[in-house]
Amino acid sequence: MTPWNPNRRAVLKTLTAATVTVTASAALSRPVHAQGAARVVVIGGGFAGGTAARFLKGHGLDVTLVEPNPTYTACPLSNSVVAGLRSLDRQTFGYDGLRRAGVTVVHQRASKVDAEARRVTLGDGVALDYDRLVLAPGIDMNFGALPGYDDKAAEIMPHAWKAGPQTTLLARQLEAMEDGGVVVMSVPANPYRCPPGPYERASLIAHYLKTRKPRSKLIVLDAKDSFSKQRLFQAAWEKLYPGLLEWVSLSSGGQVTSVDPASLTLVTDFDRVKAAVANVIPPQKAASIAALAEVADRTGWCPIDPVTFESRLRPGIHVIGDAAIAGAMPKSAFAANAQAKVCAAAVATLLRGEKPAAPKLINTCYSLVAPDYGISVAGVYAPSDGRLADVEGAGGTSPLDAPASFRAKEAVYAESWFDTITAEVFG
Amino acid sequence: MRRLAILACVMVAATPIVHAAEAPPGASACSGCHAPRGGASGGIPPIAAKSADEITATMLAYQAGEGEPTVMNRIAKGFTEPEIRAIAAWLVAGR
């Protein structure tokens, strides 16, 4: 437990008993370094939380990672699993690497966060006191936002937007579908996890159909009129999958307003689309612990300070990764990893009683349009007017007119990136 | 002696990939693609054996539209020359 600061005690002695009680509890929640490392609890063991835990430990702090699952299944490249090009095993990572790095890993669900007392309560009732808390919970499907869609419907019309059994389910449905079937995807409005992800998935499903079930068709119903890497995707679709992949934009009536799992039907304002296989990617929100910790706002996501990633709503709690509102930064694994390192350094600096310097962050996202055809988008970000903004003149997508060798190189780099980043987080 | 050897191994294994010096702006993101130690990181060009001058010169060339990068030209444009020099120095110091 945090010991008394002698100076604080001297001051407190002069106060009334009632005031002492209140002030003492505040003092107890503050870090004191002379008596050992400050304690940081990290909730969530994905790209953001795993990276944060490792780097916080590297800064000499006492780190506990709270993650209910014994393994992590990574989303990047999981669209290749959907399309039968990759095994789910290659997406799966354990936590022994983080344990070897000195992180205490607890496989429990965090059930309560008390920001005043600076205490996390776990599902088994154990309480963890912290000096600072890092929340990296990822996303939950916002089932209430799409009538007809819930966790039961997802067993029939998988979202596959958290890698794992859902990924396998969608892959099996595609495999079982007869040649000539219509695959329908529903894509939500912004913001959601992995902005180019639905279009990579559409591309790789189209590749699967082209090579395995050429009489079939893919319809993508979109709640947006524009999307990440759009010109690159559409140029590639025209070249690789003509007549096979139909993208229906918001203004063409693409927004799905409800679904009916019993009849495998997706409903828009103008149409009812019957699917042989339906992949419904619903609207999303920060995972439920964010609301429990009262760091999510009315949008369902978590506003943060762009220098420290500290919550705008609850001091002492930092939010990183997909759950955070990170301004111009997309919800990607690369961004989560980059944010985690900046946040870990800021937390260490704050715990020393110093002020963190303004960071710069980077994102790079690769998408596969075909197994040997990769494209990328990159960005550089810095705090500006209280948010993370694009650094002007930097970033952007792969060139539109690049030769096949360039596309092949970026496809190789996609896998290379995955191997490097997962080794950094979980290795 | 044997216990000491085991302890040494454990300590090496437990050494996290974090530098003692505070990372200059942008620097900590590099290792997302470029493994900070060891050889090739698959297809992405490794930087672990490059000197600070080489890293700086390459980034400045990419900024100027030279060379044949895929994504690093887009990233290099987000940094000033002093920032690039600081990043390169930090990457090398952390090996």
Short mmCIF file of C-alpha atoms in Angstrom, two decimals:
data_model
loop_
_atom_site.label_atom_id
_atom_site.label_comp_id
_atom_site.label_asym_id
_atom_site.label_seq_id
_atom_site.Cartn_x
_atom_site.Cartn_y
_atom_site.Cartn_z
CA MET A 1 0.00 0.00 0.00
CA THR A 2 1.18 3.54 -0.68
CA PRO A 3 2.96 4.92 2.39
CA TRP A 4 2.60 8.39 3.81
CA ASN A 5 4.51 11.29 2.44
CA PRO A 6 6.01 12.93 5.60
CA ASN A 7 5.45 16.47 4.38
CA ARG A 8 1.86 15.71 3.56
CA ARG A 9 1.41 14.21 7.00
CA ALA A 10 2.73 17.38 8.64
CA VAL A 11 0.24 19.45 6.69
CA LEU A 12 -2.61 17.08 7.40
CA LYS A 13 -1.99 17.22 11.14
CA THR A 14 -3.14 20.81 11.16
CA LEU A 15 -6.47 19.97 9.54
CA THR A 16 -9.70 18.78 11.08
CA ALA A 17 -10.27 15.07 11.49
CA ALA A 18 -12.98 15.00 8.82
CA THR A 19 -10.78 16.72 6.29
CA VAL A 20 -7.95 14.40 7.14
CA THR A 21 -10.04 11.37 6.23
CA VAL A 22 -10.93 12.74 2.80
CA THR A 23 -7.48 14.06 2.02
CA ALA A 24 -5.81 10.93 3.27
CA SER A 25 -7.69 8.74 0.84
CA ALA A 26 -6.61 11.06 -1.98
CA ALA A 27 -3.03 10.92 -0.76
CA LEU A 28 -3.14 7.15 -0.57
CA SER A 29 -4.09 6.94 -4.21
CA ARG A 30 -1.03 8.90 -5.29
CA PRO A 31 2.23 7.21 -6.21
CA VAL A 32 5.24 7.32 -4.00
CA HIS A 33 8.41 6.12 -5.63
CA ALA A 34 10.90 5.90 -2.80
CA GLN A 35 9.17 2.74 -1.59
CA GLY A 36 9.27 0.77 -4.88
CA ALA A 37 7.91 0.95 -8.36
CA ALA A 38 4.58 2.61 -9.00
CA ARG A 39 1.79 0.24 -9.94
CA VAL A 40 0.12 0.34 -13.32
CA VAL A 41 -2.78 -1.91 -14.24
CA VAL A 42 -3.44 -2.51 -17.94
CA ILE A 43 -6.86 -3.85 -18.94
CA GLY A 44 -6.91 -5.63 -22.30
CA GLY A 45 -4.20 -7.77 -23.87
CA GLY A 46 -4.40 -6.92 -27.56
CA PHE A 47 -2.04 -4.82 -29.65
CA ALA A 48 -2.58 -1.73 -27.47
CA GLY A 49 -2.63 -3.38 -24.04
CA GLY A 50 0.09 -5.93 -24.74
CA THR A 51 2.43 -3.23 -26.04
CA ALA A 52 1.60 -0.90 -23.15
CA ALA A 53 2.29 -3.62 -20.57
CA ARG A 54 5.65 -4.47 -22.12
CA PHE A 55 6.81 -0.88 -22.42
CA LEU A 56 5.51 0.18 -18.99
CA LYS A 57 7.54 -2.70 -17.55
CA GLY A 58 10.50 -1.46 -19.57
CA HIS A 59 10.13 1.91 -17.85
CA GLY A 60 10.65 0.14 -14.52
CA LEU A 61 7.04 0.10 -13.35
CA ASP A 62 5.12 -2.66 -11.58
CA VAL A 63 2.71 -3.85 -14.28
CA THR A 64 -0.33 -6.11 -14.08
CA LEU A 65 -2.09 -7.02 -17.31
CA VAL A 66 -5.74 -8.04 -16.94
CA GLU A 67 -6.99 -10.09 -19.87
CA PRO A 68 -9.78 -12.69 -19.61
CA ASN A 69 -8.61 -14.87 -22.50
CA PRO A 70 -5.59 -17.18 -22.24
CA THR A 71 -4.68 -16.40 -25.85
CA TYR A 72 -5.12 -13.48 -28.22
CA THR A 73 -6.39 -13.86 -31.78
CA ALA A 74 -5.16 -11.03 -33.96
CA CYS A 75 -7.44 -9.35 -36.49
CA PRO A 76 -4.86 -8.13 -39.05
CA LEU A 77 -4.56 -10.74 -41.84
CA SER A 78 -7.63 -12.57 -40.50
CA ASN A 79 -9.43 -11.67 -43.74
CA SER A 80 -7.02 -14.11 -45.37
CA VAL A 81 -8.35 -16.76 -42.98
CA VAL A 82 -11.91 -15.91 -44.05
CA ALA A 83 -10.85 -16.44 -47.67
CA GLY A 84 -9.17 -19.78 -46.94
CA LEU A 85 -5.66 -18.45 -47.55
CA ARG A 86 -4.30 -18.65 -44.03
CA SER A 87 -4.72 -20.70 -40.86
CA LEU A 88 -6.24 -19.14 -37.74
CA ASP A 89 -3.36 -20.67 -35.74
CA ARG A 90 -1.06 -18.09 -37.26
CA GLN A 91 -3.27 -15.36 -35.78
CA THR A 92 -3.09 -16.74 -32.24
CA PHE A 93 -0.65 -15.63 -29.55
CA GLY A 94 -0.11 -16.39 -25.87
CA TYR A 95 1.03 -14.25 -22.97
CA ASP A 96 4.18 -16.11 -21.89
CA GLY A 97 6.36 -13.58 -23.68
CA LEU A 98 4.90 -10.78 -21.59
CA ARG A 99 5.32 -12.88 -18.46
CA ARG A 100 8.99 -13.42 -19.37
CA ALA A 101 9.30 -9.65 -19.70
CA GLY A 102 8.21 -9.33 -16.07
CA VAL A 103 4.56 -8.43 -16.56
CA THR A 104 2.09 -10.02 -14.14
CA VAL A 105 -0.64 -11.46 -16.36
CA VAL A 106 -4.01 -12.18 -14.76
CA HIS A 107 -6.61 -14.04 -16.80
CA GLN A 108 -9.69 -12.46 -15.30
CA ARG A 109 -12.33 -10.06 -16.51
CA ALA A 110 -12.23 -6.61 -14.91
CA SER A 111 -15.68 -6.13 -13.46
CA LYS A 112 -15.37 -2.73 -11.80
CA VAL A 113 -13.16 0.34 -11.92
CA ASP A 114 -13.22 2.82 -9.04
CA ALA A 115 -11.44 5.92 -10.35
CA GLU A 116 -11.61 7.67 -6.97
CA ALA A 117 -10.05 4.85 -5.01
CA ARG A 118 -7.84 3.93 -7.99
CA ARG A 119 -8.86 0.31 -7.76
CA VAL A 120 -9.85 -2.35 -10.29
CA THR A 121 -12.00 -5.26 -9.13
CA LEU A 122 -11.70 -8.53 -11.02
CA GLY A 123 -14.35 -11.15 -11.75
CA ASP A 124 -13.01 -13.36 -8.95
CA GLY A 125 -13.34 -10.51 -6.46
CA VAL A 126 -9.63 -9.71 -6.23
CA ALA A 127 -8.93 -5.97 -6.04
CA LEU A 128 -5.94 -4.37 -7.75
CA ASP A 129 -4.84 -0.94 -6.56
CA TYR A 130 -3.13 1.23 -9.13
CA ASP A 131 -1.33 4.51 -9.40
CA ARG A 132 -2.35 4.75 -13.05
CA LEU A 133 -4.68 2.59 -15.11
CA VAL A 134 -4.35 1.94 -18.85
CA LEU A 135 -7.56 0.81 -20.55
CA ALA A 136 -7.06 -0.99 -23.84
CA PRO A 137 -10.30 -2.94 -24.06
CA GLY A 138 -10.89 -2.80 -27.81
CA ILE A 139 -14.40 -2.87 -29.18
CA ASP A 140 -17.79 -4.39 -28.57
CA MET A 141 -20.39 -4.83 -31.28
CA ASN A 142 -23.06 -2.19 -30.74
CA PHE A 143 -25.89 -4.66 -31.12
CA GLY A 144 -28.55 -2.11 -30.19
CA ALA A 145 -27.66 -0.01 -33.24
CA LEU A 146 -28.81 -2.53 -35.88
CA PRO A 147 -32.33 -3.94 -35.42
CA GLY A 148 -32.42 -7.72 -35.73
CA TYR A 149 -28.73 -8.16 -35.01
CA ASP A 150 -27.48 -9.54 -31.70
CA ASP A 151 -25.07 -12.19 -30.49
CA LYS A 152 -27.47 -14.95 -31.52
CA ALA A 153 -27.92 -13.44 -34.99
CA ALA A 154 -24.11 -13.29 -35.24
CA GLU A 155 -24.05 -17.11 -35.10
CA ILE A 156 -26.05 -17.10 -38.35
CA MET A 157 -24.80 -13.90 -39.96
CA PRO A 158 -21.26 -13.64 -38.58
CA HIS A 159 -19.54 -10.29 -38.14
CA ALA A 160 -16.08 -11.87 -37.90
CA TRP A 161 -14.93 -8.46 -36.67
CA LYS A 162 -13.23 -9.98 -33.64
CA ALA A 163 -10.92 -12.69 -34.87
CA GLY A 164 -11.55 -16.17 -33.52
CA PRO A 165 -14.59 -18.46 -33.77
CA GLN A 166 -16.44 -15.82 -35.80
CA THR A 167 -13.65 -15.85 -38.39
CA THR A 168 -13.82 -19.63 -38.65
CA LEU A 169 -17.62 -19.52 -38.92
CA LEU A 170 -17.58 -17.11 -41.86
CA ALA A 171 -14.83 -19.11 -43.61
CA ARG A 172 -16.88 -22.32 -43.19
CA GLN A 173 -20.03 -20.68 -44.51
CA LEU A 174 -18.20 -19.53 -47.63
CA GLU A 175 -16.72 -22.99 -48.04
CA ALA A 176 -20.14 -24.65 -47.71
CA MET A 177 -21.86 -22.25 -50.11
CA GLU A 178 -22.79 -23.59 -53.54
CA ASP A 179 -21.24 -22.06 -56.63
CA GLY A 180 -23.65 -19.35 -57.77
CA GLY A 181 -24.54 -18.13 -54.27
CA VAL A 182 -24.81 -14.48 -53.37
CA VAL A 183 -22.54 -13.28 -50.55
CA VAL A 184 -23.70 -10.05 -48.91
CA MET A 185 -21.58 -7.85 -46.66
CA SER A 186 -22.91 -5.01 -44.54
CA VAL A 187 -20.43 -2.24 -43.69
CA PRO A 188 -21.11 0.37 -40.95
CA ALA A 189 -20.66 4.13 -40.88
CA ASN A 190 -17.51 5.57 -39.27
CA PRO A 191 -16.00 5.15 -36.77
CA TYR A 192 -15.29 1.45 -36.48
CA ARG A 193 -12.31 -0.90 -36.08
CA CYS A 194 -9.97 -1.02 -39.10
CA PRO A 195 -11.42 1.46 -41.65
CA PRO A 196 -10.09 -0.36 -44.78
CA GLY A 197 -10.81 -3.80 -43.30
CA PRO A 198 -14.25 -4.37 -44.87
CA TYR A 199 -12.86 -3.59 -48.32
CA GLU A 200 -9.89 -5.90 -47.87
CA ARG A 201 -12.36 -8.57 -46.81
CA ALA A 202 -14.57 -7.86 -49.84
CA SER A 203 -11.48 -8.16 -52.07
CA LEU A 204 -10.35 -11.46 -50.60
CA ILE A 205 -13.86 -12.95 -50.62
CA ALA A 206 -14.04 -11.90 -54.30
CA HIS A 207 -10.71 -13.63 -54.84
CA TYR A 208 -12.07 -16.76 -53.20
CA LEU A 209 -15.22 -16.70 -55.34
CA LYS A 210 -13.27 -16.01 -58.53
CA THR A 211 -10.92 -18.92 -57.96
CA ARG A 212 -13.32 -21.40 -56.32
CA LYS A 213 -16.94 -20.45 -57.06
CA PRO A 214 -16.87 -18.29 -60.19
CA ARG A 215 -20.64 -18.22 -60.74
CA SER A 216 -21.12 -16.50 -57.39
CA LYS A 217 -21.41 -12.82 -56.60
CA LEU A 218 -20.53 -10.45 -53.76
CA ILE A 219 -22.67 -7.45 -52.84
CA VAL A 220 -21.23 -4.91 -50.38
CA LEU A 221 -23.92 -2.77 -48.74
CA ASP A 222 -22.24 0.30 -47.28
CA ALA A 223 -23.46 3.00 -44.88
CA LYS A 224 -20.83 5.35 -46.39
CA ASP A 225 -20.22 7.13 -49.69
CA SER A 226 -16.44 7.06 -49.37
CA PHE A 227 -13.90 4.88 -47.63
CA SER A 228 -10.22 4.35 -46.88
CA LYS A 229 -7.97 3.65 -49.93
CA GLN A 230 -11.15 3.83 -52.04
CA ARG A 231 -9.57 4.66 -55.41
CA LEU A 232 -6.97 1.94 -54.98
CA PHE A 233 -9.57 -0.65 -54.02
CA GLN A 234 -11.94 0.27 -56.80
CA ALA A 235 -9.21 0.29 -59.45
CA ALA A 236 -8.13 -3.16 -58.29
CA TRP A 237 -11.71 -4.48 -58.22
CA GLU A 238 -12.28 -3.32 -61.77
CA LYS A 239 -9.12 -5.06 -62.87
CA LEU A 240 -9.32 -8.26 -60.81
CA TYR A 241 -12.99 -8.87 -60.08
CA PRO A 242 -15.11 -7.27 -62.83
CA GLY A 243 -18.80 -8.18 -62.56
CA LEU A 244 -18.17 -10.18 -59.42
CA LEU A 245 -18.07 -7.50 -56.71
CA GLU A 246 -20.80 -4.88 -56.48
CA TRP A 247 -20.31 -2.01 -54.02
CA VAL A 248 -23.53 -0.16 -53.08
CA SER A 249 -22.81 3.22 -51.50
CA LEU A 250 -24.97 5.06 -48.95
CA SER A 251 -26.39 7.39 -51.58
CA SER A 252 -27.24 4.39 -53.77
CA GLY A 253 -29.24 2.91 -50.89
CA GLY A 254 -26.49 0.80 -49.36
CA GLN A 255 -27.22 1.44 -45.70
CA VAL A 256 -28.54 -1.66 -43.96
CA THR A 257 -31.31 -0.62 -41.55
CA SER A 258 -32.19 -4.04 -40.15
CA VAL A 259 -31.43 -7.71 -40.65
CA ASP A 260 -33.50 -10.88 -40.45
CA PRO A 261 -31.31 -13.86 -39.55
CA ALA A 262 -34.16 -16.37 -40.01
CA SER A 263 -34.39 -15.59 -43.73
CA LEU A 264 -30.75 -14.43 -44.17
CA THR A 265 -32.08 -11.09 -45.36
CA LEU A 266 -30.52 -7.63 -45.11
CA VAL A 267 -32.96 -4.75 -45.28
CA THR A 268 -32.17 -1.30 -46.71
CA ASP A 269 -34.47 1.69 -47.27
CA PHE A 270 -35.10 0.50 -50.82
CA ASP A 271 -34.56 -3.21 -50.90
CA ARG A 272 -34.50 -6.55 -49.14
CA VAL A 273 -31.39 -8.49 -50.09
CA LYS A 274 -31.41 -12.25 -49.57
CA ALA A 275 -28.00 -13.80 -49.01
CA ALA A 276 -26.55 -17.28 -49.24
CA VAL A 277 -23.85 -16.05 -46.86
CA ALA A 278 -24.28 -12.81 -44.91
CA ASN A 279 -21.37 -11.04 -43.24
CA VAL A 280 -22.82 -8.30 -41.06
CA ILE A 281 -20.23 -5.88 -39.69
CA PRO A 282 -22.35 -3.89 -37.24
CA PRO A 283 -21.73 -0.49 -35.67
CA GLN A 284 -19.30 -0.70 -32.76
CA LYS A 285 -18.38 1.02 -29.51
CA ALA A 286 -15.62 0.90 -26.93
CA ALA A 287 -15.78 -2.40 -25.04
CA SER A 288 -18.08 -2.42 -22.00
CA ILE A 289 -15.43 -1.85 -19.33
CA ALA A 290 -14.97 1.67 -20.79
CA ALA A 291 -18.57 2.53 -19.92
CA LEU A 292 -18.20 0.88 -16.49
CA ALA A 293 -15.11 2.99 -15.84
CA GLU A 294 -17.06 6.05 -17.05
CA VAL A 295 -14.43 6.97 -19.63
CA ALA A 296 -16.74 6.55 -22.66
CA ASP A 297 -18.81 9.52 -23.76
CA ARG A 298 -22.20 9.61 -25.46
CA THR A 299 -20.67 8.43 -28.75
CA GLY A 300 -19.66 5.18 -27.05
CA TRP A 301 -15.95 5.97 -27.49
CA CYS A 302 -13.37 7.47 -25.14
CA PRO A 303 -12.14 11.07 -25.39
CA ILE A 304 -8.45 11.41 -24.48
CA ASP A 305 -5.66 13.95 -24.12
CA PRO A 306 -3.50 13.71 -27.27
CA VAL A 307 -0.18 13.96 -25.38
CA THR A 308 -0.75 11.45 -22.58
CA PHE A 309 -3.85 9.49 -23.72
CA GLU A 310 -5.30 10.26 -20.28
CA SER A 311 -9.09 10.20 -20.26
CA ARG A 312 -10.82 13.57 -20.58
CA LEU A 313 -13.48 12.21 -18.22
CA ARG A 314 -11.57 10.38 -15.45
CA PRO A 315 -8.10 11.41 -14.30
CA GLY A 316 -5.60 8.61 -13.71
CA ILE A 317 -7.10 6.45 -16.43
CA HIS A 318 -5.49 6.34 -19.88
CA VAL A 319 -7.29 4.91 -22.90
CA ILE A 320 -5.46 3.59 -25.98
CA GLY A 321 -6.24 1.57 -29.08
CA ASP A 322 -9.59 1.13 -30.79
CA ALA A 323 -11.60 2.32 -27.77
CA ALA A 324 -10.02 5.79 -27.82
CA ILE A 325 -11.09 8.82 -29.83
CA ALA A 326 -7.66 9.47 -31.31
CA GLY A 327 -8.54 12.27 -33.71
CA ALA A 328 -7.15 11.61 -37.18
CA MET A 329 -5.60 8.28 -36.17
CA PRO A 330 -7.56 5.26 -37.40
CA LYS A 331 -8.51 2.31 -35.23
CA SER A 332 -5.71 0.01 -36.36
CA ALA A 333 -3.25 -2.40 -34.78
CA PHE A 334 -0.30 -0.25 -35.85
CA ALA A 335 -1.92 2.85 -34.32
CA ALA A 336 -2.70 0.91 -31.12
CA ASN A 337 0.94 -0.20 -30.85
CA ALA A 338 2.26 3.32 -31.50
CA GLN A 339 -0.20 4.87 -29.04
CA ALA A 340 0.71 2.32 -26.37
CA LYS A 341 4.41 3.22 -26.54
CA VAL A 342 3.68 6.95 -26.31
CA CYS A 343 1.20 6.36 -23.48
CA ALA A 344 3.64 4.13 -21.57
CA ALA A 345 6.34 6.81 -21.77
CA ALA A 346 3.84 9.49 -20.71
CA VAL A 347 2.64 7.40 -17.76
CA ALA A 348 6.24 6.85 -16.62
CA THR A 349 6.95 10.58 -16.97
CA LEU A 350 3.80 11.55 -15.06
CA LEU A 351 4.62 9.09 -12.28
CA ARG A 352 7.99 10.83 -11.93
CA GLY A 353 6.07 14.06 -11.41
CA GLU A 354 7.22 15.48 -14.75
CA LYS A 355 5.34 16.77 -17.78
CA PRO A 356 5.40 14.63 -20.95
CA ALA A 357 6.59 16.28 -24.15
CA ALA A 358 4.33 16.44 -27.21
CA PRO A 359 4.68 13.20 -29.20
CA LYS A 360 4.44 12.36 -32.86
CA LEU A 361 2.72 9.16 -33.89
CA ILE A 362 2.72 7.06 -37.03
CA ASN A 363 0.26 4.69 -38.60
CA THR A 364 0.73 2.27 -41.48
CA CYS A 365 -2.03 -0.07 -42.65
CA TYR A 366 -1.59 -2.69 -45.32
CA SER A 367 -4.55 -4.25 -47.11
CA LEU A 368 -4.50 -7.22 -49.43
CA VAL A 369 -6.62 -6.92 -52.55
CA ALA A 370 -5.37 -10.33 -53.70
CA PRO A 371 -2.73 -12.61 -52.18
CA ASP A 372 0.02 -10.95 -54.24
CA TYR A 373 -1.51 -7.48 -54.42
CA GLY A 374 -1.02 -5.21 -51.40
CA ILE A 375 -1.83 -1.55 -50.87
CA SER A 376 -1.11 0.73 -47.94
CA VAL A 377 -2.12 3.93 -46.23
CA ALA A 378 0.14 5.80 -43.84
CA GLY A 379 -0.12 8.86 -41.64
CA VAL A 380 1.93 10.95 -39.23
CA TYR A 381 0.10 12.62 -36.36
CA ALA A 382 0.80 15.28 -33.74
CA PRO A 383 -1.31 16.98 -31.05
CA SER A 384 -2.97 20.15 -32.34
CA ASP A 385 -5.83 22.06 -30.69
CA GLY A 386 -6.37 19.28 -28.19
CA ARG A 387 -6.60 16.44 -30.66
CA LEU A 388 -4.31 14.21 -32.71
CA ALA A 389 -4.19 15.79 -36.16
CA ASP A 390 -2.57 14.76 -39.43
CA VAL A 391 0.86 16.30 -39.99
CA GLU A 392 0.30 18.15 -43.24
CA GLY A 393 2.21 17.00 -46.27
CA ALA A 394 2.81 13.54 -44.84
CA GLY A 395 0.98 10.26 -45.24
CA GLY A 396 -1.39 9.06 -47.92
CA THR A 397 -1.91 5.89 -49.89
CA SER A 398 0.19 3.82 -52.27
CA PRO A 399 0.39 5.38 -55.74
CA LEU A 400 -2.53 4.67 -58.06
CA ASP A 401 -0.28 3.92 -61.01
CA ALA A 402 2.22 1.58 -59.36
CA PRO A 403 3.46 -1.50 -61.25
CA ALA A 404 2.59 -5.06 -60.22
CA SER A 405 6.02 -5.42 -58.60
CA PHE A 406 5.13 -2.59 -56.18
CA ARG A 407 1.82 -4.28 -55.28
CA ALA A 408 3.60 -7.61 -54.78
CA LYS A 409 6.16 -5.94 -52.52
CA GLU A 410 3.46 -4.38 -50.35
CA ALA A 411 1.73 -7.77 -50.07
CA VAL A 412 4.99 -9.23 -48.72
CA TYR A 413 5.43 -6.22 -46.42
CA ALA A 414 1.94 -6.78 -44.97
CA GLU A 415 2.97 -10.17 -43.66
CA SER A 416 6.41 -8.94 -42.65
CA TRP A 417 4.80 -6.14 -40.63
CA PHE A 418 2.49 -8.63 -38.93
CA ASP A 419 5.39 -10.89 -37.94
CA THR A 420 7.45 -8.00 -36.57
CA ILE A 421 4.69 -6.28 -34.62
CA THR A 422 3.31 -9.48 -33.09
CA ALA A 423 6.86 -10.45 -32.05
CA GLU A 424 7.26 -7.05 -30.42
CA VAL A 425 3.99 -7.34 -28.52
CA PHE A 426 3.80 -11.04 -27.65
CA GLY A 427 7.30 -12.41 -28.36
CA MET B 1 27.71 -20.62 -10.42
CA ARG B 2 25.07 -22.57 -12.26
CA ARG B 3 22.38 -20.57 -10.53
CA LEU B 4 24.15 -17.38 -11.57
CA ALA B 5 24.20 -18.54 -15.17
CA ILE B 6 20.48 -19.31 -15.05
CA LEU B 7 19.81 -15.93 -13.49
CA ALA B 8 21.81 -14.23 -16.24
CA CYS B 9 19.78 -16.02 -18.90
CA VAL B 10 16.54 -15.02 -17.24
CA MET B 11 17.68 -11.42 -17.08
CA VAL B 12 18.63 -11.34 -20.74
CA ALA B 13 15.31 -12.87 -21.73
CA ALA B 14 13.44 -10.44 -19.53
CA THR B 15 15.12 -7.35 -20.98
CA PRO B 16 12.32 -5.46 -22.65
CA ILE B 17 12.88 -3.62 -25.88
CA VAL B 18 12.74 -0.22 -24.28
CA HIS B 19 15.49 2.36 -24.31
CA ALA B 20 16.60 4.11 -21.18
CA ALA B 21 16.57 7.46 -22.97
CA GLU B 22 13.21 9.00 -23.69
CA ALA B 23 12.19 8.47 -27.29
CA PRO B 24 12.18 11.62 -29.44
CA PRO B 25 8.86 12.35 -31.21
CA GLY B 26 7.91 9.52 -33.58
CA ALA B 27 10.85 7.24 -32.75
CA SER B 28 9.05 4.57 -30.77
CA ALA B 29 6.76 3.77 -33.73
CA CYS B 30 9.64 2.49 -35.93
CA SER B 31 9.83 -0.90 -34.25
CA GLY B 32 6.26 -1.67 -35.31
CA CYS B 33 7.73 -2.59 -38.71
CA HIS B 34 11.51 -2.66 -38.22
CA ALA B 35 12.76 -5.07 -35.57
CA PRO B 36 15.20 -3.02 -33.46
CA ARG B 37 17.69 -5.87 -33.13
CA GLY B 38 18.68 -8.85 -35.19
CA GLY B 39 18.71 -9.38 -38.91
CA ALA B 40 16.09 -9.12 -41.58
CA SER B 41 12.52 -8.59 -40.42
CA GLY B 42 11.08 -10.56 -43.31
CA GLY B 43 10.37 -8.49 -46.39
CA ILE B 44 10.51 -5.04 -44.83
CA PRO B 45 14.04 -3.66 -45.20
CA PRO B 46 15.86 -4.08 -41.87
CA ILE B 47 17.44 -1.05 -40.23
CA ALA B 48 19.06 -2.81 -37.27
CA ALA B 49 22.55 -2.72 -38.83
CA LYS B 50 22.38 0.81 -40.23
CA SER B 51 24.29 3.71 -38.75
CA ALA B 52 22.54 6.89 -37.65
CA ASP B 53 24.03 8.69 -40.66
CA GLU B 54 22.72 6.04 -43.05
CA ILE B 55 19.23 6.18 -41.54
CA THR B 56 19.21 9.98 -41.67
CA ALA B 57 20.50 10.11 -45.24
CA THR B 58 17.92 7.56 -46.42
CA MET B 59 15.01 9.38 -44.75
CA LEU B 60 16.13 12.75 -46.17
CA ALA B 61 16.48 11.20 -49.64
CA TYR B 62 12.97 9.75 -49.37
CA GLN B 63 11.68 13.15 -48.30
CA ALA B 64 13.25 14.64 -51.42
CA GLY B 65 11.52 12.08 -53.64
CA GLU B 66 14.62 10.00 -54.26
CA GLY B 67 15.13 6.23 -53.93
CA GLU B 68 12.47 3.57 -54.32
CA PRO B 69 10.54 3.45 -51.07
CA THR B 70 6.98 2.14 -50.77
CA VAL B 71 5.70 3.81 -47.62
CA MET B 72 8.70 5.51 -45.97
CA ASN B 73 8.55 8.52 -48.29
CA ARG B 74 5.04 9.24 -47.02
CA ILE B 75 6.21 8.88 -43.43
CA ALA B 76 9.50 10.78 -43.81
CA LYS B 77 7.56 13.84 -44.96
CA GLY B 78 6.01 14.11 -41.49
CA PHE B 79 9.33 14.92 -39.83
CA THR B 80 11.80 17.80 -39.84
CA GLU B 81 15.49 17.15 -40.41
CA PRO B 82 16.37 17.65 -36.71
CA GLU B 83 13.57 15.23 -35.78
CA ILE B 84 14.93 12.65 -38.22
CA ARG B 85 18.46 13.04 -36.82
CA ALA B 86 17.13 12.61 -33.27
CA ILE B 87 15.19 9.49 -34.22
CA ALA B 88 18.19 7.95 -35.99
CA ALA B 89 20.48 8.67 -33.05
CA TRP B 90 17.97 7.15 -30.60
CA LEU B 91 17.48 4.02 -32.70
CA VAL B 92 21.23 3.41 -32.83
CA ALA B 93 21.76 4.22 -29.13
CA GLY B 94 19.15 1.66 -28.14
CA ARG B 95 20.86 -1.34 -29.76
#
